[in-house]
Coordinates of C-alpha atoms in Angstrom, one line a residue:
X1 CA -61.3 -51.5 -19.6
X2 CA -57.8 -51.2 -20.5
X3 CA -56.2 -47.5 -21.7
X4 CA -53.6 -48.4 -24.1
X5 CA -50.2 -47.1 -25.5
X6 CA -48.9 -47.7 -29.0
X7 CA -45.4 -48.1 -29.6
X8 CA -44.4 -46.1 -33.2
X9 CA -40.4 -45.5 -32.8
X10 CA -37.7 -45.2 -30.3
X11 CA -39.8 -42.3 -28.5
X12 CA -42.7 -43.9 -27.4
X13 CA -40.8 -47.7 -27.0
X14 CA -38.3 -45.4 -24.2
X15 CA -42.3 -44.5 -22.6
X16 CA -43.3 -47.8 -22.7
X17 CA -39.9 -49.2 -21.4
X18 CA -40.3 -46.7 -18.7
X19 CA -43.2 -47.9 -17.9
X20 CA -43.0 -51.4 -18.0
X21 CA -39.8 -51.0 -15.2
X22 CA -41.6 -48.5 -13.2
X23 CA -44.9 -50.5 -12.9
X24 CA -42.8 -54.0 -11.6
X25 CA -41.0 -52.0 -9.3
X26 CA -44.2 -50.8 -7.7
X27 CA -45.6 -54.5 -7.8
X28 CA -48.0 -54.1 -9.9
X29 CA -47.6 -56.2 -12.9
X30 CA -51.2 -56.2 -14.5
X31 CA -50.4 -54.4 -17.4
X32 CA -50.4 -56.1 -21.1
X33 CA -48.2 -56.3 -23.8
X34 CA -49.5 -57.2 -27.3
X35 CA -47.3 -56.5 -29.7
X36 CA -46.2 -52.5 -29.8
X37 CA -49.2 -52.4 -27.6
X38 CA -49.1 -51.8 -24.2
X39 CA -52.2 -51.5 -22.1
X40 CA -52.7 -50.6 -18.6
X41 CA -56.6 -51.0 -16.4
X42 CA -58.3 -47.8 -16.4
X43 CA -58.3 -47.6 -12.6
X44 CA -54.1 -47.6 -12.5
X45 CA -54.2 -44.0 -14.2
X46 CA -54.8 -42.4 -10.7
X47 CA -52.5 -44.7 -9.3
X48 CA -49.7 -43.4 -11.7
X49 CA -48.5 -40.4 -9.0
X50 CA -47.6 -43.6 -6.5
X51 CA -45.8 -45.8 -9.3
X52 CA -43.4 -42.3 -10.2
X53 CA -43.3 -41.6 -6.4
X54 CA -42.0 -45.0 -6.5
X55 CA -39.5 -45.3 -8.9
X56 CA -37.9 -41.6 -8.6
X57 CA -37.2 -42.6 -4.5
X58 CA -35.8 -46.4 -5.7
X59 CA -32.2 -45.7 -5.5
X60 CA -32.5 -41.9 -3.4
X61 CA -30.3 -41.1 -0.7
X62 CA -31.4 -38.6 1.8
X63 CA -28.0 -37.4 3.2
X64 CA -29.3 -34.6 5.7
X65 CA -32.6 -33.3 6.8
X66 CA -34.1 -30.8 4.0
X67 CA -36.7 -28.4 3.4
X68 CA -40.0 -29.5 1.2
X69 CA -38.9 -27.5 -1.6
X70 CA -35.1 -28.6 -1.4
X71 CA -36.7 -32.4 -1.1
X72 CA -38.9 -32.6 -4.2
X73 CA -36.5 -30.6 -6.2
X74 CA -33.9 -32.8 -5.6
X75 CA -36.4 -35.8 -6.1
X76 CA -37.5 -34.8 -9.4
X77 CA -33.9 -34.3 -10.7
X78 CA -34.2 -37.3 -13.3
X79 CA -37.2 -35.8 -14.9
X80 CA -35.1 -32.7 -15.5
X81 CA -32.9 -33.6 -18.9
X82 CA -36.3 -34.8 -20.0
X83 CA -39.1 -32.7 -19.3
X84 CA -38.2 -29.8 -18.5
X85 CA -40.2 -27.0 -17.0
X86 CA -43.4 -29.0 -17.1
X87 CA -45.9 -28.7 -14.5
X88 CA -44.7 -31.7 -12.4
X89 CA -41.5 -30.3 -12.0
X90 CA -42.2 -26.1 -12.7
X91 CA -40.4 -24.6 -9.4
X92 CA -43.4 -22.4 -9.7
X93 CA -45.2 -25.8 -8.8
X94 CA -43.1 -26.8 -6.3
X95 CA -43.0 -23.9 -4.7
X96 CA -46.7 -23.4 -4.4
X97 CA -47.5 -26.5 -2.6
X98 CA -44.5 -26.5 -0.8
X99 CA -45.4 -23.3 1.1
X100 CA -48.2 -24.7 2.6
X101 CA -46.2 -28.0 4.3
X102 CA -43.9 -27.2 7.6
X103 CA -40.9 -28.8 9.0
X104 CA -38.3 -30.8 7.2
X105 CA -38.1 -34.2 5.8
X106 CA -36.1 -36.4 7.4
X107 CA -35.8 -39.8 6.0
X108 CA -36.5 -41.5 2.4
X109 CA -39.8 -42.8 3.6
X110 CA -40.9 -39.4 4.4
X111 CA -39.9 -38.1 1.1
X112 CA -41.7 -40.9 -0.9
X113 CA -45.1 -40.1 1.3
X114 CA -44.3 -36.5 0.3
X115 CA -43.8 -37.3 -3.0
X116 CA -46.4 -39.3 -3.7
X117 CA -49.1 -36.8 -2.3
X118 CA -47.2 -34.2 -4.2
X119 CA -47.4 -35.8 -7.6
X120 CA -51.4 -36.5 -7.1
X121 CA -52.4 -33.1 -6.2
X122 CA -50.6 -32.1 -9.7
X123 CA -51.1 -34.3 -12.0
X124 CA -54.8 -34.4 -10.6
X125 CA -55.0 -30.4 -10.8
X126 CA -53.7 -30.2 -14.3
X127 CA -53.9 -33.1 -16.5
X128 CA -56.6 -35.6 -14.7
X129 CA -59.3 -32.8 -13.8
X130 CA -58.7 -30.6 -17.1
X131 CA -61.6 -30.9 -19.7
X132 CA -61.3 -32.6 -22.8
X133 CA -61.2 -30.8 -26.9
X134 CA -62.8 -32.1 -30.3
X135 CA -59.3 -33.3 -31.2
X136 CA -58.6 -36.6 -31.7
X137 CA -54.8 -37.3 -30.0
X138 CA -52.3 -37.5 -32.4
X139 CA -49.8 -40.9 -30.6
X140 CA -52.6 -43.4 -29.6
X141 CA -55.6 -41.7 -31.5
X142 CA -57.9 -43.5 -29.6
X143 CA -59.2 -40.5 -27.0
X144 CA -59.2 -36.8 -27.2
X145 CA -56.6 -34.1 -26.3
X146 CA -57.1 -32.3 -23.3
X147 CA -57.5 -28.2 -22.8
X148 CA -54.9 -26.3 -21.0
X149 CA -56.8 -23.4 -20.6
X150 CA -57.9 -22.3 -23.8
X151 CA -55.3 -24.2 -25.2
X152 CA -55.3 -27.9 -26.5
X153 CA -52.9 -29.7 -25.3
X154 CA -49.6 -30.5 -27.6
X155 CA -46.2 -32.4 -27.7
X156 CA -43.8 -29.8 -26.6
X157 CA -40.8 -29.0 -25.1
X158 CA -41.8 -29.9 -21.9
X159 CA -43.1 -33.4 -22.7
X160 CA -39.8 -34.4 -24.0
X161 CA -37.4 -31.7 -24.0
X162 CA -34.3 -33.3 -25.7
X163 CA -36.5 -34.0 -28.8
X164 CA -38.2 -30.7 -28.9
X165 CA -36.0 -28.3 -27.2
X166 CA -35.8 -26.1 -30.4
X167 CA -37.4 -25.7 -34.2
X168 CA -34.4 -26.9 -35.5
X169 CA -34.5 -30.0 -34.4
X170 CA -38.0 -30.9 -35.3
X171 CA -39.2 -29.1 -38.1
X172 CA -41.5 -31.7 -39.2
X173 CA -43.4 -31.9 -35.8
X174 CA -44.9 -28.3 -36.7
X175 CA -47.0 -26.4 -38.5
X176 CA -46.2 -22.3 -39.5
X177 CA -44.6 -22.3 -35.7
X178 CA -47.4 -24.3 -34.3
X179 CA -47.4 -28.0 -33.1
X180 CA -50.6 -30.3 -34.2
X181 CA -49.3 -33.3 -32.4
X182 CA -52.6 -33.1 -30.3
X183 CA -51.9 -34.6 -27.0
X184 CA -54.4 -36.8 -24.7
X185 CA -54.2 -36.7 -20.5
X186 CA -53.2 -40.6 -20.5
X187 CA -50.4 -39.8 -23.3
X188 CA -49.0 -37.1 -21.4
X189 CA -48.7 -39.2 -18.8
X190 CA -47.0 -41.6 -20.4
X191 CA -44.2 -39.8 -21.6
X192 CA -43.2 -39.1 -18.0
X193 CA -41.6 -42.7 -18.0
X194 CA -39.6 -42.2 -20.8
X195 CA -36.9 -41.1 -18.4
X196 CA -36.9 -44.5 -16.7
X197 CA -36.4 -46.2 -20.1
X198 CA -32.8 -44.2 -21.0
X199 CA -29.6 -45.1 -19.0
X200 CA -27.1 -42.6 -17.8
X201 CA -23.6 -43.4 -19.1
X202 CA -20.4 -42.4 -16.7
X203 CA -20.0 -40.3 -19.4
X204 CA -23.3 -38.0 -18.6
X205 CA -25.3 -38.8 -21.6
X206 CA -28.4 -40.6 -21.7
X207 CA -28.5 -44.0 -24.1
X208 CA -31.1 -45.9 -25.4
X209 CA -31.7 -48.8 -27.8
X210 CA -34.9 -50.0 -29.7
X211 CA -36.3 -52.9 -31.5
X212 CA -39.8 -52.7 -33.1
X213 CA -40.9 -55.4 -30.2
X214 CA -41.6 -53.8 -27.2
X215 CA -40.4 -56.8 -24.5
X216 CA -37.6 -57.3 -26.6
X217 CA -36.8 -53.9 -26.4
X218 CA -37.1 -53.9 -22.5
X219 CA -34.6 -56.8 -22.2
X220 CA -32.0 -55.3 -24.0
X221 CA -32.2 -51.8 -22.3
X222 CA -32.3 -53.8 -18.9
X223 CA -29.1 -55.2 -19.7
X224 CA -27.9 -52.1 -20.9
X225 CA -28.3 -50.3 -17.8
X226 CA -26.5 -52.5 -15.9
X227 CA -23.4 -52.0 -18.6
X228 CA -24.5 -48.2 -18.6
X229 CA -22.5 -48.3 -21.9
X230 CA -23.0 -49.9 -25.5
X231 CA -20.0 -52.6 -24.7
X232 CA -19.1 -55.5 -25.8
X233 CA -20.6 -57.3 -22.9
X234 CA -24.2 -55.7 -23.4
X235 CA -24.2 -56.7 -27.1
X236 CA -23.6 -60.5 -25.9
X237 CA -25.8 -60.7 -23.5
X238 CA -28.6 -58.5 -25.3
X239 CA -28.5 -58.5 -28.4
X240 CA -26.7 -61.2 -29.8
X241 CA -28.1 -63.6 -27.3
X242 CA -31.6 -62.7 -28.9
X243 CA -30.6 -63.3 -32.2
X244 CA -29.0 -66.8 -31.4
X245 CA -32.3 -67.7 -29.9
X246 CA -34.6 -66.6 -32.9
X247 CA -35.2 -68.1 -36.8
X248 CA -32.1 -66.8 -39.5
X249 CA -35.1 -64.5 -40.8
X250 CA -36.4 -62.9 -38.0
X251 CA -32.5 -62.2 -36.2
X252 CA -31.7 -60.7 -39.7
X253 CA -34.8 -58.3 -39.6
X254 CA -34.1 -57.2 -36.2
X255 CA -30.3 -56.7 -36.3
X256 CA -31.5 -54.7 -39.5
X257 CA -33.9 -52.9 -37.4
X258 CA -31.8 -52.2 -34.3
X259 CA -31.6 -48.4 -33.7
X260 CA -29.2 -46.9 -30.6
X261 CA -30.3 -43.2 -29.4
X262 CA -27.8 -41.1 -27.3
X263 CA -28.3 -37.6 -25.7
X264 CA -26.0 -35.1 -24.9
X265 CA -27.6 -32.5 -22.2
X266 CA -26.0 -28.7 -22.9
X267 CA -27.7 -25.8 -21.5
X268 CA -30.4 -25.5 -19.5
X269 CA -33.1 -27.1 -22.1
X270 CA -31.4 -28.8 -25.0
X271 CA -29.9 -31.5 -26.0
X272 CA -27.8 -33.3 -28.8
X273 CA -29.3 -36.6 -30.2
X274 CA -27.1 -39.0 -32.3
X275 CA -28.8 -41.8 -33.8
X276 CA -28.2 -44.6 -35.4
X277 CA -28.7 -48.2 -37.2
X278 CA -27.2 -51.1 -38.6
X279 CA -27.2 -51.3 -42.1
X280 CA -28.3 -54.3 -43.9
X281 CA -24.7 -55.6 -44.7
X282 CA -23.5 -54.5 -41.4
X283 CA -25.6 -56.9 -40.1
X284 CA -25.1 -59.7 -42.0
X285 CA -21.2 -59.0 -40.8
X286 CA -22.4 -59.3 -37.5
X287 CA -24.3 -62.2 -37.8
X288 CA -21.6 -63.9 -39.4
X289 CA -18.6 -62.5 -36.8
X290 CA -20.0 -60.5 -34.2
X291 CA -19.2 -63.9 -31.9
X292 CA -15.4 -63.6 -32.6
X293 CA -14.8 -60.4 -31.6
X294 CA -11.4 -61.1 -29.7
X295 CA -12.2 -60.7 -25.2
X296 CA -8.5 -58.6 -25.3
X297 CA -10.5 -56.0 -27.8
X298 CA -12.9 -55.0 -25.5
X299 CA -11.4 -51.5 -25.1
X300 CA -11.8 -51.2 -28.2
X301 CA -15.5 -52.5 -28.9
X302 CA -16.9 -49.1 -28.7
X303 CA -14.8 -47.6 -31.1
X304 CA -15.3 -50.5 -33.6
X305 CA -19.3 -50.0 -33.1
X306 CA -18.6 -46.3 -33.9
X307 CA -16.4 -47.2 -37.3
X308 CA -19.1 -49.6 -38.6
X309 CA -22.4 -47.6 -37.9
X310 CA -20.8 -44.5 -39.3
X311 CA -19.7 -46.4 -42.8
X312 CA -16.0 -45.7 -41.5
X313 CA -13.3 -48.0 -43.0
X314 CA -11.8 -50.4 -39.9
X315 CA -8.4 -50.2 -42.3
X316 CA -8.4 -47.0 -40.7
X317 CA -8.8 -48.3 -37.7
X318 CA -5.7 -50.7 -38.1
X319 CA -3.7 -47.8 -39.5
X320 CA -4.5 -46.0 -36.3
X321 CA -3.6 -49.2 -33.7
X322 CA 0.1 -49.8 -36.0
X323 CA 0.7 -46.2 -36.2
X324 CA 0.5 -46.5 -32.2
X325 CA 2.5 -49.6 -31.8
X326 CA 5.5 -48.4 -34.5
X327 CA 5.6 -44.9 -33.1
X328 CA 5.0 -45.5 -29.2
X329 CA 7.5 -43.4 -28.0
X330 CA 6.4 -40.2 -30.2
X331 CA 2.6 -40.9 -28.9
X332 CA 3.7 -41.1 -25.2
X333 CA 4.9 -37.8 -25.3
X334 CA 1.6 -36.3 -26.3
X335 CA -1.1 -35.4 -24.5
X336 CA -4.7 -37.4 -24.5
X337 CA -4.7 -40.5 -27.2
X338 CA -7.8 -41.7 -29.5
X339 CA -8.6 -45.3 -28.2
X340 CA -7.0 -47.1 -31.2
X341 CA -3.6 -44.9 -31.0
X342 CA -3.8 -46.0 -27.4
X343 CA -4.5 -49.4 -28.0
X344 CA -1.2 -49.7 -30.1
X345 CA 0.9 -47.8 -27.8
X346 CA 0.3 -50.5 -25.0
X347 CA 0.9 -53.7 -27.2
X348 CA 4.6 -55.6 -27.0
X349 CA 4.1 -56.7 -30.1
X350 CA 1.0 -57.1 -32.9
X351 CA -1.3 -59.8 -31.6
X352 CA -3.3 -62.4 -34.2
X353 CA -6.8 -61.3 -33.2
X354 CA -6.5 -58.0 -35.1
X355 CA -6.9 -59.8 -37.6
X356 CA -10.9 -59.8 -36.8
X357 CA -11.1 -56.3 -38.0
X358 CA -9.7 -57.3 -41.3
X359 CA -11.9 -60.2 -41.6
X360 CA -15.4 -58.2 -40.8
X361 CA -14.1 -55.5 -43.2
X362 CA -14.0 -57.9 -46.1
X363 CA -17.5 -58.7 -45.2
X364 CA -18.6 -55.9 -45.2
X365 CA -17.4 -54.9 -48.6
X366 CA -19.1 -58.1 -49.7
X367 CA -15.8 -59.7 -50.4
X368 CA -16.7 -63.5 -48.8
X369 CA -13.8 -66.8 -48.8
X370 CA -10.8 -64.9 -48.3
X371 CA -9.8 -65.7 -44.9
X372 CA -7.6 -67.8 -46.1
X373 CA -5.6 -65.6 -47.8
X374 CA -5.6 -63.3 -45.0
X375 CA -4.4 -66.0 -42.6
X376 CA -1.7 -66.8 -45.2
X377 CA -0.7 -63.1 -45.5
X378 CA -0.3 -63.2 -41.8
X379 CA 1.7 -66.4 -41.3
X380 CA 4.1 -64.9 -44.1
X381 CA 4.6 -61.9 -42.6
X382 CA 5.2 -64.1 -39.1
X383 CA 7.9 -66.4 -41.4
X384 CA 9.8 -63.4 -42.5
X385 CA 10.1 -62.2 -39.1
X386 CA 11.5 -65.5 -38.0
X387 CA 14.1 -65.4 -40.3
X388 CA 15.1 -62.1 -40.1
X389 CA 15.8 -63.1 -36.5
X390 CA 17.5 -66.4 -37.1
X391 CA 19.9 -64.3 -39.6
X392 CA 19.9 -61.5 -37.8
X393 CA 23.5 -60.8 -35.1
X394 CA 21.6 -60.3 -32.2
X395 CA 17.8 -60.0 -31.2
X396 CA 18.1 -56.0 -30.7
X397 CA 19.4 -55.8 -34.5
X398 CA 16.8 -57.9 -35.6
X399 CA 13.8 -56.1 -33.9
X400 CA 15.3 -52.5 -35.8
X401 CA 15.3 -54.4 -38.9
X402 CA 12.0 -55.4 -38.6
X403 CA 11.2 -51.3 -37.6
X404 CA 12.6 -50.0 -40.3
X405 CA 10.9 -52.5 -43.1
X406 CA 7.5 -52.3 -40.6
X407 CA 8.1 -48.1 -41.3
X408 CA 8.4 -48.1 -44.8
X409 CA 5.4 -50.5 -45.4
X410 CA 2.8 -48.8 -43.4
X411 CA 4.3 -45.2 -44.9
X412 CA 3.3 -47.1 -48.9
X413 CA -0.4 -48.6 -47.1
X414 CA -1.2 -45.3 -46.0
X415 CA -0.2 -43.9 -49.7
X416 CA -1.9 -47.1 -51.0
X417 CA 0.8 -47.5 -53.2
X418 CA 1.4 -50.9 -53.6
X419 CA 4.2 -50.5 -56.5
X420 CA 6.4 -49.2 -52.7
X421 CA 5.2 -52.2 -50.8
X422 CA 5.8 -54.5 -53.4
X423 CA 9.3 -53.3 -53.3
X424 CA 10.2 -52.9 -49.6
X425 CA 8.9 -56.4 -49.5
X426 CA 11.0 -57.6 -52.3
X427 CA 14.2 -56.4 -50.8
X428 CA 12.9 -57.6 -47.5
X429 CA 13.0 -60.8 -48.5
X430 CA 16.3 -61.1 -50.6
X431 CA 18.4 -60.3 -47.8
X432 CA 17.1 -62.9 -45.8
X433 CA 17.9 -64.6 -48.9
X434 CA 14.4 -66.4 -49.0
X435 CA 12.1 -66.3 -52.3
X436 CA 9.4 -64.0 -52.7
X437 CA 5.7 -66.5 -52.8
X438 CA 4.2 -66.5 -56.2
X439 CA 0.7 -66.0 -54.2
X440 CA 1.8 -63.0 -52.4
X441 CA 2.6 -61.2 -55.9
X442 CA -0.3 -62.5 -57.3
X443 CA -2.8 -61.6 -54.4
X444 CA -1.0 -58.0 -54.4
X445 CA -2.6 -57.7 -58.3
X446 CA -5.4 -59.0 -57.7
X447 CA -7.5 -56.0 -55.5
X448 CA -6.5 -57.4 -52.0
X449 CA -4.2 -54.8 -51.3
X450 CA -5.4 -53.7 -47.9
X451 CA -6.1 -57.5 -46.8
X452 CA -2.9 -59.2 -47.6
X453 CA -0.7 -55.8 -46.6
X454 CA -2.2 -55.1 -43.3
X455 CA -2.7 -58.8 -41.9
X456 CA 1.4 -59.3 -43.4
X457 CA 2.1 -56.3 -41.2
X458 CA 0.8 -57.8 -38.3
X459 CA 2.4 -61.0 -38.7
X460 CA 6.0 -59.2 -39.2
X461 CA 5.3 -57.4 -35.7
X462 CA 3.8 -60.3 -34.4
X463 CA 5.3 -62.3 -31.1
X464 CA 7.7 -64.9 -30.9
X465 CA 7.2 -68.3 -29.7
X466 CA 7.2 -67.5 -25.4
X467 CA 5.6 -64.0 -25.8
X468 CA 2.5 -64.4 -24.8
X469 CA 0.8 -64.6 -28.5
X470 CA -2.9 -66.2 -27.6
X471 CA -4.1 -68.4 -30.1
X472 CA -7.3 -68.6 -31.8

């Protein structure tokens, strides 16, 4: 008889990831998956203490010879962020049974024997062994809660710390101070894993991304923890590769459905949690671009994530990247640098693939068909800047020309007045003595403002033939 899970949200799918990697690290691969189902055989509950012991010992060094205590407390460290003073890893616990071993463990073998007898004496003490209420569980509904005590047995801080470390964060799990979210042996259980479903980032948080398919929410996280970050290279790999393999309807519902979870540790016992998902025409932008994004952006990709999920413009993104390029020299003299100042800062001149970001902008304000324009826009601004050089007495008068014009225009897109770009731009053009393109003046009245201004800019900083400039 099988003892089954049910995957609701990104909670229980980080359990059943967990789970899922713990259980084919140990070998033992007879679970199911059905769905957001996952089901193990009965007998494989008591074997759950081996499976942890397992996993927790996978990548452990043992540098020196420690103490029993020292050893499982150092063990158990993962479960920490996660579940935090629960009776697996209460130093009140550890301490108990520790007392009652001798000598010092030496090796990793000996820990993972230690372990493993360690996390069956407790789990079998207090959870397996403990009596059973009237109440039904409340996350699989399928078996009773169990009695701590007097006590039934609830979700609480110590079955997933970061998501109930305080009232604040989860007013809706309780009731006049009191949790009903009754809570069965097997469940309990179950949440141990989620730890083994999250990735730690370089960065100290813990990341996690779900799908409402359970498998396909294993691959993705596998790939994420090699990554260890929401990059670029994760996405492709992930992500998009999933949607290129799948029918237009389904790869729309799940880039719709995406949701990426990070936690931020503080203090002993809590924990911020940012969340969030891809809007419906979000990911129709990514369908349609997501496999451009420019290889020499990558710095940027996690930036550019941040911008879209949060509804930020990506014109503010370019403003950012020229006001780094146009005012390097200020910037270097600073302290620590946003990404995209950074980004700017480091650039010779303006390369063609920014132009991505205007590009997924416009489709994401629903604005389809103007990528022409824009790579009109850009080859004008490219044109001037060839002629201001071929009229120009030198190339180091001719790249302060193209400052000074490159100054005043970003000053009038940040003001968004396009009455002082239309001008600079004018007079930019007479002295070169070349007329101004009907389109341009048009395009300018016409609601493209940002497009046509931004993606000229870029072509007027742009490189010259020999500089490097990659192509499309």
């Amino acid at each position: 008889m099988a003892v089954n899970f049910y995957i609701t949200g990104w909670l229980t799918a980080s359990a059943g990831v967990g789970l899922i990697k713990a259980f084919k690290e140990y070998g033992e691969e007879s679970f199911t998956v059905e769905g957001n189902k996952i089901g193990i055989p009965e007998e494989l509950i008591e074997e759950i203490p081996r499976v942890l012991a397992n996993i927790l010992t996978e990548n452990y060094e043992l540098k020196e010879s420690l103490s029993v205590k020292d050893a499982l407390q150092k063990a158990l460290s993962p479960f920490r962020n996660f579940h935090n003073n629960h009776v697996v890893i209460n130093n009140s616990s550890i301490k108990k049974w520790a007392e009652e071993k001798e000598g010092k463990v030496k090796s990793k073998d000996e820990l993972k024997k230690l372990l493993e007898e360690y996390l069956t004496h407790v789990i079998f003490e207090n959870i397996l062994k403990s009596k059973e209420s009237e109440k039904a569980c409340f996350f699989c509904n399928e078996r009773k809660a169990y009695l701590k005590g007097r006590e039934v047995s609830v979700f609480d801080a110590t079955v997933f710390t970061p998501l109930s470390g305080s009232l604040e964060t989860v007013n809706n799990f309780f009731y006049n101070g009191r949790s009903n979210l009754y809570l069965c042996k097997e469940c309990e259980l179950f949440f141990l894993f989620s730890s083994f479903g999250f990735t730690r980032t370089p960065r100290g948080t813990y990341i996690f991304a779900y799908v409402p398919d359970l498998m396909e929410t294993y691959s993705i996280n596998n790939m994420l923890h090699i990554e260890k970050e929401f990059s670029k290279e994760w996405f492709d790999r992930s992500v998009a590769e999933i949607v290129k393999n799948i029918e237009k309807e389904k790869a729309d519902w799940l880039l719709s459905n995406i949701y990426f979870v990070e936690l931020e540790p503080f203090g002993r016992d809590k924990s911020k949690i940012y969340t969030f998902s891809i809007p419906p025409r979000v990911a129709r932008a990514m369908k349609r671009y997501l496999d451009e994004y420019p290889k020499n952006l990558n710095s940027l990709f996690g930036t550019f994530l941040e911008y879209i999920y949060s509804g930020r413009n990506l014109y503010e993104l370019l403003l950012l990247i020229l006001s780094g390029y146009l005012f390097s020299e200020s910037y270097k003299k600073g302290g620590k640098l946003p990404p995209p100042i950074k980004f700017g800062t480091a650039q010779k001149f303006l390369p063609k693939y920014l132009l991505f970001f205007i590009k997924f902008q416009e489709v994401l304000d629903m604005r389809d068909n103007v990528e022409k324009q824009i790579n009109w826009a850009y080859a004008e601004g490219l044109n001037l800047r060839k002629e201001i050089f071929r009229n120009a007495e030198n190339e180091e008068r001719a790249k302060k020309k193209i400052q000074g014009i490159s100054y005043r225009l970003l000053d009038a897109v940040r003001r968004r007045d396009t009455d002082s770009f239309e001008q600079n731009v004018i007079r930019a053009y007479l002295e070169v003595e070349r007329e101004i393109p009907y389109l341009f003046v048009e395009a300018m009245k016409s609601g493209a403002f940002n497009r046509i201004a931004y993606a000229f800019l870029i072509g007027l900083n742009g490189g010259n033939k020999g500089d490097g400039e990659p192509s499309e």
